[in-house]
């Protein structure tokens, strides 16, 4: 359905030019319903195989769609989050010169993620993985007239492509060992015995490097902050429904191999240190989108920590919870920027007074991010920390410290943006980080947004944008 929506933009361009977002959003709603219906069918788990580019019925590329419980739930998550992001974009991108093109790119991004989640073999996964990378390049640089957007898209593409070499090498090495591309074989004890512990460790580490690149784990996190150069709905899509979630999903799919290769310790340490590293840095920023970007890096670190301490279910639960509360937060930040005409939280003027709908919905997402009960973020994060406490006490302490900093920078962001009167920003860059550009810290490599015009008062966003926020809340 996602691909059909994109094709309709070309075939019926004159008919739907005024409202391509509605066309795409309607079809996305069908995607999540179809996924949930399939999960309840008697034929579940569902498997469909066919040969692509066959020559006289002899040779070709085998493609497989495989829907088990995890694939069904993540498919529904991607489709639902994408639906609300599309709905928000209808109002947010109104008046944009390349309005239909934006929705075509956004929908192909969703389609690539759905194809990746539903892939039943390695080659199918790799194709969808690479299309996802291409679409992220196009969307991050969508505002192509800005030099900073051009630089950001190149940085994201090069960083993730270097990491993707690990995926390619790992997959082809695995193919040489087991002789097929089928992902289902990874759970087969005979296949794991055939691979051996040493090869499983090597392949697992190669695949994990690719996951680190896509999910912005240290030291491959450097592209994610610059990716904020794309329109805010693009940031929401990357951080919630597609790109960064793909790395966690990939690691979860290769979990039997990672256990067999005894490399989960590496996954846990990378995740824990990234969670703390990003949470500590978030308060050094005044740009609302960059604060949320660091929070994404940190929350993804929690997911990898969970995977590394045998908390597979907890990590997947946090992946689902994070998708919705992070989509809500990014779309909420888009509403804030739309109304206040600035991305700097210090220049926003008591937004609670002028934008009550945005405030209350953003607060819901913030409480989930902080892990306050009864919101979903509390339960998922608590399960991860519980698994860490059982298997790695020190990493549990690291995760707990990261949770404290998460509550701190989130509260800071809400108080300054929504409750304080506007003031000159005390920093555009944190002075203590000027000597460490390789970390992409406080130094803003992007041009700061202009301050709001004098006498400007924030205003609430349009109906489509508020509807999307309420639905996610």
CSV table of C-alpha atoms in Angstrom, one decimal:
chain,number,residue,atom,x,y,z
A,1,UNK,CA,0.0,0.0,0.0
A,2,UNK,CA,2.9,2.4,0.8
A,3,UNK,CA,4.3,2.0,-2.8
A,4,UNK,CA,0.8,2.3,-4.3
A,5,UNK,CA,0.4,5.7,-2.6
A,6,UNK,CA,3.7,6.9,-4.0
A,7,UNK,CA,2.8,5.8,-7.5
A,8,UNK,CA,-0.6,7.6,-7.2
A,9,UNK,CA,1.3,10.8,-6.8
A,10,UNK,CA,2.7,10.4,-10.2
A,11,UNK,CA,-0.3,8.9,-12.0
A,12,UNK,CA,-2.9,11.2,-10.5
A,13,UNK,CA,-0.7,14.2,-9.8
A,14,UNK,CA,-3.1,16.8,-11.1
A,15,UNK,CA,-6.0,15.4,-9.1
A,16,UNK,CA,-4.3,15.1,-5.7
A,17,UNK,CA,-1.7,17.8,-6.0
A,18,UNK,CA,-3.6,19.9,-3.4
A,19,UNK,CA,-3.6,17.1,-0.8
A,20,UNK,CA,-1.1,14.3,-1.4
A,21,UNK,CA,-0.7,13.8,2.4
A,22,UNK,CA,-4.3,12.7,2.8
A,23,UNK,CA,-3.9,10.1,0.0
A,24,UNK,CA,-0.8,8.7,1.7
A,25,UNK,CA,-2.1,8.8,5.2
A,26,UNK,CA,-5.2,6.9,4.2
A,27,UNK,CA,-3.2,4.1,2.7
A,28,UNK,CA,-0.8,3.9,5.7
A,29,UNK,CA,-3.8,3.4,8.0
A,30,UNK,CA,-4.6,0.3,5.9
A,31,UNK,CA,-1.0,-1.0,6.3
A,32,UNK,CA,-1.3,-1.2,10.1
A,33,UNK,CA,-4.8,-2.8,10.0
A,34,UNK,CA,-3.5,-5.4,7.6
A,35,UNK,CA,-0.5,-6.2,9.8
A,36,UNK,CA,-2.7,-6.7,12.9
A,37,UNK,CA,-5.2,-8.8,10.9
A,38,UNK,CA,-2.4,-11.0,9.6
A,39,UNK,CA,-1.2,-11.6,13.2
A,40,UNK,CA,-4.6,-12.9,14.1
A,41,UNK,CA,-5.0,-15.2,11.2
A,42,UNK,CA,-4.8,-19.0,11.6
A,43,UNK,CA,-1.9,-19.1,9.1
A,44,UNK,CA,0.3,-17.1,11.4
A,45,UNK,CA,3.3,-16.9,11.2
A,46,UNK,CA,2.8,-16.0,7.5
A,47,UNK,CA,5.4,-16.6,4.8
A,48,UNK,CA,5.4,-15.7,1.2
A,49,UNK,CA,8.2,-16.5,-1.2
A,50,UNK,CA,8.9,-15.5,-4.8
A,51,UNK,CA,11.8,-15.1,-7.2
A,52,UNK,CA,12.7,-11.6,-8.5
A,53,UNK,CA,14.5,-11.0,-11.8
A,54,UNK,CA,14.2,-14.6,-12.8
A,55,UNK,CA,15.7,-15.5,-16.2
A,56,UNK,CA,13.6,-18.2,-18.0
A,57,UNK,CA,12.5,-19.5,-14.7
A,58,UNK,CA,16.0,-20.7,-13.9
A,59,UNK,CA,17.9,-18.0,-11.9
A,60,UNK,CA,16.8,-15.1,-9.9
A,61,UNK,CA,16.9,-13.4,-6.5
A,62,UNK,CA,14.8,-15.1,-3.8
A,63,UNK,CA,12.6,-12.6,-1.8
A,64,UNK,CA,10.6,-13.6,1.2
A,65,UNK,CA,8.0,-11.9,3.3
A,66,UNK,CA,7.8,-13.3,6.8
A,67,UNK,CA,5.4,-12.1,9.4
A,68,UNK,CA,5.8,-13.4,13.0
A,69,UNK,CA,4.7,-11.7,16.2
A,70,UNK,CA,7.6,-9.3,16.2
A,71,UNK,CA,7.2,-8.3,12.6
A,72,UNK,CA,3.5,-7.8,12.9
A,73,UNK,CA,3.7,-5.5,15.9
A,74,UNK,CA,6.6,-3.5,14.5
A,75,UNK,CA,4.9,-3.2,11.1
A,76,UNK,CA,1.8,-1.8,12.9
A,77,UNK,CA,4.1,0.6,14.9
A,78,UNK,CA,5.8,1.9,11.8
A,79,UNK,CA,2.5,2.3,9.9
A,80,UNK,CA,0.7,4.1,12.7
A,81,UNK,CA,3.6,6.4,13.6
A,82,UNK,CA,4.1,7.2,9.9
A,83,UNK,CA,0.3,7.9,9.6
A,84,UNK,CA,0.4,10.6,12.3
A,85,UNK,CA,3.6,12.1,10.9
A,86,UNK,CA,2.0,12.3,7.5
A,87,UNK,CA,-1.1,13.9,9.1
A,88,UNK,CA,1.0,16.5,10.9
A,89,UNK,CA,3.0,17.2,7.7
A,90,UNK,CA,-0.1,18.2,5.8
A,91,UNK,CA,-0.3,21.4,7.9
A,92,UNK,CA,3.4,21.8,8.6
A,93,UNK,CA,4.6,21.6,5.0
A,94,UNK,CA,1.7,23.6,3.6
A,95,UNK,CA,2.9,26.2,1.1
A,96,UNK,CA,6.2,24.3,0.5
A,97,UNK,CA,7.4,24.6,-3.1
A,98,UNK,CA,7.9,20.8,-3.5
A,99,UNK,CA,4.9,19.7,-1.4
A,100,UNK,CA,4.1,16.5,-3.4
A,101,UNK,CA,7.7,15.5,-3.7
A,102,UNK,CA,8.1,15.7,0.1
A,103,UNK,CA,5.3,13.2,0.6
A,104,UNK,CA,6.6,10.9,-2.1
A,105,UNK,CA,10.0,10.8,-0.3
A,106,UNK,CA,8.4,10.4,3.1
A,107,UNK,CA,6.2,7.5,1.9
A,108,UNK,CA,9.1,5.7,0.2
A,109,UNK,CA,11.0,6.1,3.5
A,110,UNK,CA,8.1,4.3,5.3
A,111,UNK,CA,7.8,1.7,2.5
A,112,UNK,CA,11.5,0.9,2.9
A,113,UNK,CA,11.2,0.4,6.6
A,114,UNK,CA,8.1,-1.8,6.2
A,115,UNK,CA,10.0,-3.9,3.6
A,116,UNK,CA,12.9,-4.3,6.0
A,117,UNK,CA,10.7,-5.3,8.9
A,118,UNK,CA,8.8,-7.9,6.7
A,119,UNK,CA,11.9,-9.3,5.0
A,120,UNK,CA,12.4,-13.0,5.4
A,121,UNK,CA,15.9,-13.3,4.0
A,122,UNK,CA,19.2,-11.5,4.1
A,123,UNK,CA,19.1,-10.2,0.6
A,124,UNK,CA,15.6,-8.7,1.0
A,125,UNK,CA,16.8,-7.1,4.2
A,126,UNK,CA,19.8,-5.6,2.6
A,127,UNK,CA,17.8,-4.1,-0.3
A,128,UNK,CA,15.3,-2.4,2.0
A,129,UNK,CA,18.2,-1.3,4.3
A,130,UNK,CA,19.9,0.5,1.4
A,131,UNK,CA,16.7,2.1,0.1
A,132,UNK,CA,16.1,3.5,3.6
A,133,UNK,CA,19.6,5.0,3.6
A,134,UNK,CA,18.9,6.6,0.2
A,135,UNK,CA,15.6,8.1,1.3
A,136,UNK,CA,17.1,9.5,4.5
A,137,UNK,CA,19.7,11.2,2.3
A,138,UNK,CA,17.0,12.8,0.2
A,139,UNK,CA,14.9,13.9,3.1
A,140,UNK,CA,17.7,15.3,5.3
A,141,UNK,CA,18.7,17.4,2.3
A,142,UNK,CA,15.2,18.2,1.2
A,143,UNK,CA,15.8,22.0,1.8
A,144,UNK,CA,18.6,21.7,-0.7
A,145,UNK,CA,19.1,25.4,-1.1
A,146,UNK,CA,20.6,25.5,2.4
A,147,UNK,CA,24.3,24.7,2.4
A,148,UNK,CA,24.0,23.2,5.9
A,149,UNK,CA,21.3,20.8,4.6
A,150,UNK,CA,23.6,19.6,1.8
A,151,UNK,CA,26.4,19.0,4.3
A,152,UNK,CA,24.2,17.2,6.7
A,153,UNK,CA,22.8,14.8,4.1
A,154,UNK,CA,26.4,13.9,2.9
A,155,UNK,CA,27.5,13.4,6.5
A,156,UNK,CA,24.6,11.1,7.3
A,157,UNK,CA,25.0,9.1,4.0
A,158,UNK,CA,28.8,8.6,4.4
A,159,UNK,CA,28.7,7.6,8.0
A,160,UNK,CA,25.9,5.1,7.6
A,161,UNK,CA,27.3,3.7,4.4
A,162,UNK,CA,30.7,3.0,6.1
A,163,UNK,CA,28.8,1.1,8.8
A,164,UNK,CA,26.7,-0.7,6.2
A,165,UNK,CA,29.9,-2.4,5.0
A,166,UNK,CA,29.6,-4.5,8.2
A,167,UNK,CA,26.1,-5.6,7.2
A,168,UNK,CA,27.2,-6.6,3.7
A,169,UNK,CA,30.3,-8.5,4.8
A,170,UNK,CA,28.4,-10.2,7.6
A,171,UNK,CA,25.6,-11.3,5.4
A,172,UNK,CA,27.8,-12.7,2.6
A,173,UNK,CA,30.0,-14.4,5.2
A,174,UNK,CA,27.0,-16.0,6.7
A,175,UNK,CA,25.8,-17.1,3.3
A,176,UNK,CA,29.1,-18.8,2.6
A,177,UNK,CA,28.7,-20.7,5.9
A,178,UNK,CA,25.1,-21.9,5.7
A,179,UNK,CA,24.4,-21.7,1.9
A,180,UNK,CA,21.1,-19.7,1.9
A,181,UNK,CA,19.7,-16.3,2.7
A,182,UNK,CA,16.9,-17.4,5.0
A,183,UNK,CA,16.6,-15.4,8.3
A,184,UNK,CA,14.5,-18.1,9.9
A,185,UNK,CA,17.5,-20.4,9.9
A,186,UNK,CA,19.2,-18.3,12.5
A,187,UNK,CA,17.0,-19.8,15.1
A,188,UNK,CA,17.9,-23.3,14.0
A,189,UNK,CA,20.3,-25.2,16.3
A,190,UNK,CA,21.8,-27.1,13.4
A,191,UNK,CA,22.5,-23.9,11.5
A,192,UNK,CA,24.2,-22.4,14.6
A,193,UNK,CA,26.3,-25.5,15.1
A,194,UNK,CA,27.3,-25.3,11.4
A,195,UNK,CA,28.4,-21.6,11.8
A,196,UNK,CA,30.4,-22.2,15.0
A,197,UNK,CA,31.1,-19.9,17.9
A,198,UNK,CA,34.0,-18.0,16.4
A,199,UNK,CA,32.3,-17.3,13.0
A,200,UNK,CA,29.1,-16.4,14.8
A,201,UNK,CA,31.0,-13.8,16.9
A,202,UNK,CA,32.6,-12.3,13.9
A,203,UNK,CA,29.4,-12.1,11.8
A,204,UNK,CA,27.5,-10.8,14.8
A,205,UNK,CA,30.0,-8.0,15.4
A,206,UNK,CA,29.9,-7.0,11.7
A,207,UNK,CA,26.1,-6.8,11.8
A,208,UNK,CA,26.2,-4.9,15.0
A,209,UNK,CA,28.5,-2.3,13.5
A,210,UNK,CA,25.8,-1.7,10.8
A,211,UNK,CA,23.2,-1.4,13.6
A,212,UNK,CA,25.4,1.1,15.4
A,213,UNK,CA,25.6,3.2,12.3
A,214,UNK,CA,21.9,3.2,11.7
A,215,UNK,CA,20.9,3.7,15.3
A,216,UNK,CA,23.6,6.4,16.0
A,217,UNK,CA,25.5,4.6,18.7
A,218,UNK,CA,28.9,6.0,19.9
A,219,UNK,CA,31.2,6.6,18.0
A,220,UNK,CA,28.9,6.4,14.9
A,221,UNK,CA,26.4,8.9,16.4
A,222,UNK,CA,27.9,12.0,14.7
A,223,UNK,CA,25.4,12.2,11.8
A,224,UNK,CA,22.2,12.3,13.8
A,225,UNK,CA,22.4,15.9,15.1
A,226,UNK,CA,23.1,17.3,11.7
A,227,UNK,CA,20.2,15.4,10.4
A,228,UNK,CA,18.0,17.9,12.2
A,229,UNK,CA,18.6,20.1,9.1
A,230,UNK,CA,15.6,18.3,7.5
A,231,UNK,CA,12.1,19.5,8.1
A,232,UNK,CA,10.7,18.5,11.5
A,233,UNK,CA,8.4,15.7,10.2
A,234,UNK,CA,11.6,14.1,8.7
A,235,UNK,CA,13.2,14.3,12.1
A,236,UNK,CA,10.2,12.6,13.6
A,237,UNK,CA,10.2,9.9,10.9
A,238,UNK,CA,14.0,9.2,11.4
A,239,UNK,CA,13.8,9.2,15.2
A,240,UNK,CA,10.5,7.4,15.7
A,241,UNK,CA,9.3,5.2,12.9
A,242,UNK,CA,12.1,4.3,10.6
A,243,UNK,CA,15.9,4.8,10.3
A,244,UNK,CA,17.2,4.6,13.9
A,245,UNK,CA,14.7,1.9,14.8
A,246,UNK,CA,16.0,-0.3,12.1
A,247,UNK,CA,19.3,-0.9,13.8
A,248,UNK,CA,17.6,-2.2,17.0
A,249,UNK,CA,15.3,-4.4,15.0
A,250,UNK,CA,18.2,-5.8,13.0
A,251,UNK,CA,20.0,-6.7,16.3
A,252,UNK,CA,16.9,-8.3,17.6
A,253,UNK,CA,16.5,-10.4,14.5
A,254,UNK,CA,20.1,-11.6,14.7
A,255,UNK,CA,19.8,-12.3,18.4
A,256,UNK,CA,20.3,-16.1,18.3
A,257,UNK,CA,23.6,-15.5,16.4
A,258,UNK,CA,24.7,-12.9,18.9
A,259,UNK,CA,24.0,-15.2,21.8
A,260,UNK,CA,25.8,-18.1,20.1
A,261,UNK,CA,28.8,-15.9,19.3
A,262,UNK,CA,28.9,-14.6,22.9
A,263,UNK,CA,29.1,-11.0,21.9
A,264,UNK,CA,26.2,-9.6,23.9
A,265,UNK,CA,28.7,-8.1,26.3
A,266,UNK,CA,29.9,-5.7,23.6
A,267,UNK,CA,26.3,-4.8,22.7
A,268,UNK,CA,25.5,-4.0,26.4
A,269,UNK,CA,28.6,-1.9,27.0
A,270,UNK,CA,28.1,0.2,23.8
A,271,UNK,CA,24.4,0.7,24.7
A,272,UNK,CA,25.0,1.7,28.3
A,273,UNK,CA,27.8,4.1,27.6
A,274,UNK,CA,25.9,5.7,24.7
A,275,UNK,CA,22.8,6.1,26.9
A,276,UNK,CA,24.8,7.9,29.6
A,277,UNK,CA,27.0,9.9,27.1
A,278,UNK,CA,24.1,11.3,25.2
A,279,UNK,CA,22.0,12.0,28.3
A,280,UNK,CA,24.9,14.0,29.9
A,281,UNK,CA,25.3,16.1,26.7
A,282,UNK,CA,21.7,17.0,26.1
A,283,UNK,CA,21.6,19.8,28.7
A,284,UNK,CA,24.4,21.6,26.8
A,285,UNK,CA,22.1,22.5,24.0
A,286,UNK,CA,19.4,25.2,23.5
A,287,UNK,CA,18.0,23.9,20.2
A,288,UNK,CA,14.9,21.9,21.0
A,289,UNK,CA,15.4,19.5,18.1
A,290,UNK,CA,19.0,18.8,19.1
A,291,UNK,CA,18.0,18.2,22.7
A,292,UNK,CA,15.5,15.6,21.4
A,293,UNK,CA,18.1,14.2,19.1
A,294,UNK,CA,20.4,13.5,22.0
A,295,UNK,CA,17.5,11.9,23.8
A,296,UNK,CA,17.0,9.6,20.9
A,297,UNK,CA,20.7,8.5,21.0
A,298,UNK,CA,20.3,7.9,24.7
A,299,UNK,CA,17.1,5.9,24.4
A,300,UNK,CA,18.5,3.8,21.6
A,301,UNK,CA,21.4,3.1,24.0
A,302,UNK,CA,18.9,1.8,26.5
A,303,UNK,CA,17.5,-0.6,23.9
A,304,UNK,CA,21.0,-2.0,23.1
A,305,UNK,CA,21.7,-2.3,26.8
A,306,UNK,CA,18.5,-4.4,27.1
A,307,UNK,CA,19.5,-6.6,24.3
A,308,UNK,CA,23.0,-7.0,25.7
A,309,UNK,CA,21.7,-8.2,29.2
A,310,UNK,CA,19.3,-10.8,27.8
A,311,UNK,CA,16.3,-8.4,28.0
A,312,UNK,CA,15.2,-9.0,24.4
A,313,UNK,CA,11.5,-8.5,25.2
A,314,UNK,CA,12.2,-5.4,27.2
A,315,UNK,CA,14.3,-3.9,24.4
A,316,UNK,CA,11.6,-4.6,21.8
A,317,UNK,CA,8.9,-3.1,24.2
A,318,UNK,CA,11.0,0.0,24.6
A,319,UNK,CA,11.4,0.2,20.8
A,320,UNK,CA,7.6,0.3,20.4
A,321,UNK,CA,7.0,2.7,23.3
A,322,UNK,CA,9.8,5.1,22.1
A,323,UNK,CA,8.4,5.2,18.6
A,324,UNK,CA,5.2,6.8,19.8
A,325,UNK,CA,6.4,9.1,22.5
A,326,UNK,CA,9.4,10.3,20.4
A,327,UNK,CA,7.1,10.9,17.4
A,328,UNK,CA,4.9,13.0,19.8
A,329,UNK,CA,7.9,15.0,21.1
A,330,UNK,CA,9.3,15.7,17.7
A,331,UNK,CA,6.0,16.7,16.2
A,332,UNK,CA,5.4,18.8,19.3
A,333,UNK,CA,8.7,20.5,18.8
A,334,UNK,CA,7.6,21.2,15.2
A,335,UNK,CA,4.5,22.8,16.5
A,336,UNK,CA,6.6,24.9,19.0
A,337,UNK,CA,8.9,26.0,16.2
A,338,UNK,CA,5.9,26.7,13.9
A,339,UNK,CA,4.3,29.0,16.5
A,340,UNK,CA,7.3,30.6,18.1
A,341,UNK,CA,9.4,31.0,14.9
A,342,UNK,CA,12.6,29.8,16.7
A,343,UNK,CA,14.2,26.5,17.7
A,344,UNK,CA,16.0,28.0,20.7
A,345,UNK,CA,14.1,27.2,23.9
A,346,UNK,CA,15.4,30.4,25.5
A,347,UNK,CA,13.8,32.5,22.8
A,348,UNK,CA,10.4,30.8,23.2
A,349,UNK,CA,8.0,33.0,25.2
A,350,UNK,CA,5.8,31.2,27.8
A,351,UNK,CA,4.4,28.8,25.2
A,352,UNK,CA,2.0,27.2,27.7
A,353,UNK,CA,0.0,30.5,27.6
A,354,UNK,CA,-0.2,30.7,23.8
A,355,UNK,CA,-0.1,27.0,22.8
A,356,UNK,CA,-2.0,25.0,25.4
A,357,UNK,CA,-2.7,22.0,23.1
A,358,UNK,CA,0.9,21.7,22.2
A,359,UNK,CA,2.0,22.1,25.8
A,360,UNK,CA,-0.2,19.3,27.2
A,361,UNK,CA,0.5,16.8,24.4
A,362,UNK,CA,4.2,17.6,24.6
A,363,UNK,CA,4.1,17.0,28.4
A,364,UNK,CA,2.6,13.6,27.9
A,365,UNK,CA,5.5,12.6,25.6
A,366,UNK,CA,8.0,14.2,28.1
A,367,UNK,CA,6.6,12.2,31.0
A,368,UNK,CA,7.0,9.0,29.0
A,369,UNK,CA,10.5,9.9,28.0
A,370,UNK,CA,11.4,10.5,31.7
A,371,UNK,CA,9.9,7.1,32.7
A,372,UNK,CA,7.2,8.5,34.9
A,373,UNK,CA,4.4,5.9,35.7
A,374,UNK,CA,1.9,5.0,34.4
A,375,UNK,CA,3.3,6.0,30.9
A,376,UNK,CA,4.7,3.3,28.7
A,377,UNK,CA,8.3,4.6,29.0
A,378,UNK,CA,8.3,3.8,32.7
A,379,UNK,CA,7.4,0.1,32.2
A,380,UNK,CA,9.8,-0.5,29.2
A,381,UNK,CA,12.7,1.3,30.9
A,382,UNK,CA,12.1,-0.4,34.2
A,383,UNK,CA,12.2,-3.8,32.5
A,384,UNK,CA,15.6,-3.0,30.9
A,385,UNK,CA,17.1,-1.8,34.2
A,386,UNK,CA,15.8,-4.9,35.9
A,387,UNK,CA,17.5,-7.1,33.4
A,388,UNK,CA,20.7,-5.1,33.7
A,389,UNK,CA,20.5,-5.4,37.5
A,390,UNK,CA,20.3,-9.2,37.2
A,391,UNK,CA,23.2,-9.6,34.7
A,392,UNK,CA,25.5,-6.6,35.0
A,393,UNK,CA,25.2,-4.6,38.2
A,394,UNK,CA,27.6,-1.8,37.0
A,395,UNK,CA,25.7,-1.4,33.7
A,396,UNK,CA,22.5,-1.1,35.8
A,397,UNK,CA,24.1,1.8,37.7
A,398,UNK,CA,25.1,3.4,34.4
A,399,UNK,CA,21.6,3.1,33.1
A,400,UNK,CA,20.1,4.5,36.3
A,401,UNK,CA,22.4,7.5,36.1
A,402,UNK,CA,21.4,8.1,32.5
A,403,UNK,CA,17.7,8.0,33.6
A,404,UNK,CA,18.5,10.8,36.1
A,405,UNK,CA,20.0,13.0,33.4
A,406,UNK,CA,17.1,12.2,31.1
A,407,UNK,CA,14.7,13.6,33.7
A,408,UNK,CA,16.9,16.6,34.2
A,409,UNK,CA,17.2,17.7,30.6
A,410,UNK,CA,13.6,17.0,29.8
A,411,UNK,CA,12.4,19.1,32.8
A,412,UNK,CA,14.8,21.9,31.9
A,413,UNK,CA,13.5,21.9,28.3
A,414,UNK,CA,9.8,22.1,29.4
A,415,UNK,CA,10.3,24.8,32.1
A,416,UNK,CA,12.4,27.1,29.8
A,417,UNK,CA,10.3,26.7,26.7
A,418,UNK,CA,6.8,26.7,28.2
A,419,UNK,CA,7.0,28.6,31.5
A,420,UNK,CA,9.8,31.2,31.2
A,421,UNK,CA,9.5,34.5,29.3
A,422,UNK,CA,11.8,34.8,26.3
A,423,UNK,CA,15.3,35.9,27.0
A,424,UNK,CA,18.6,36.1,25.0
A,425,UNK,CA,20.0,32.6,24.6
A,426,UNK,CA,23.0,32.3,27.1
A,427,UNK,CA,24.8,30.1,24.6
A,428,UNK,CA,24.6,29.0,21.0
A,429,UNK,CA,27.4,26.6,21.8
A,430,UNK,CA,28.8,25.3,25.0
A,431,UNK,CA,32.2,26.8,25.5
A,432,UNK,CA,33.7,23.8,27.3
A,433,UNK,CA,33.2,21.6,24.2
A,434,UNK,CA,34.9,23.8,21.6
A,435,UNK,CA,38.1,21.7,21.7
A,436,UNK,CA,36.3,18.5,20.8
A,437,UNK,CA,34.7,18.9,17.4
A,438,UNK,CA,35.1,15.2,16.7
A,439,UNK,CA,32.3,14.5,19.2
A,440,UNK,CA,30.0,17.0,17.5
A,441,UNK,CA,29.3,18.6,20.8
A,442,UNK,CA,28.1,22.1,21.8
A,443,UNK,CA,29.6,23.7,18.7
A,444,UNK,CA,26.7,24.2,16.3
A,445,UNK,CA,27.9,23.5,12.8
A,446,UNK,CA,24.5,24.6,11.4
A,447,UNK,CA,23.4,28.2,11.0
A,448,UNK,CA,21.2,29.2,14.0
A,449,UNK,CA,17.6,30.1,13.2
A,450,UNK,CA,16.9,33.8,13.3
A,451,UNK,CA,15.3,35.1,16.4
A,452,UNK,CA,11.5,35.7,16.2
A,453,UNK,CA,10.6,39.2,15.0
A,454,UNK,CA,10.1,41.9,17.6
A,455,UNK,CA,6.5,42.0,18.9
A,456,UNK,CA,5.8,38.4,17.7
A,457,UNK,CA,3.6,36.3,19.9
A,458,UNK,CA,3.5,32.5,19.6
A,459,UNK,CA,0.3,31.0,18.2
A,460,UNK,CA,-1.3,27.5,18.3
A,461,UNK,CA,-0.8,25.3,15.3
A,462,UNK,CA,-3.4,24.3,12.7
A,463,UNK,CA,-6.1,21.5,13.0
A,464,UNK,CA,-4.1,18.8,11.2
A,465,UNK,CA,-1.1,19.3,13.4
A,466,UNK,CA,-3.1,19.3,16.7
A,467,UNK,CA,-5.0,16.2,15.6
A,468,UNK,CA,-1.8,14.3,15.1
A,469,UNK,CA,-0.5,15.4,18.5
A,470,UNK,CA,-3.7,14.4,20.2
A,471,UNK,CA,-3.7,11.0,18.5
A,472,UNK,CA,-0.2,10.2,19.6
A,473,UNK,CA,-0.8,11.5,23.1
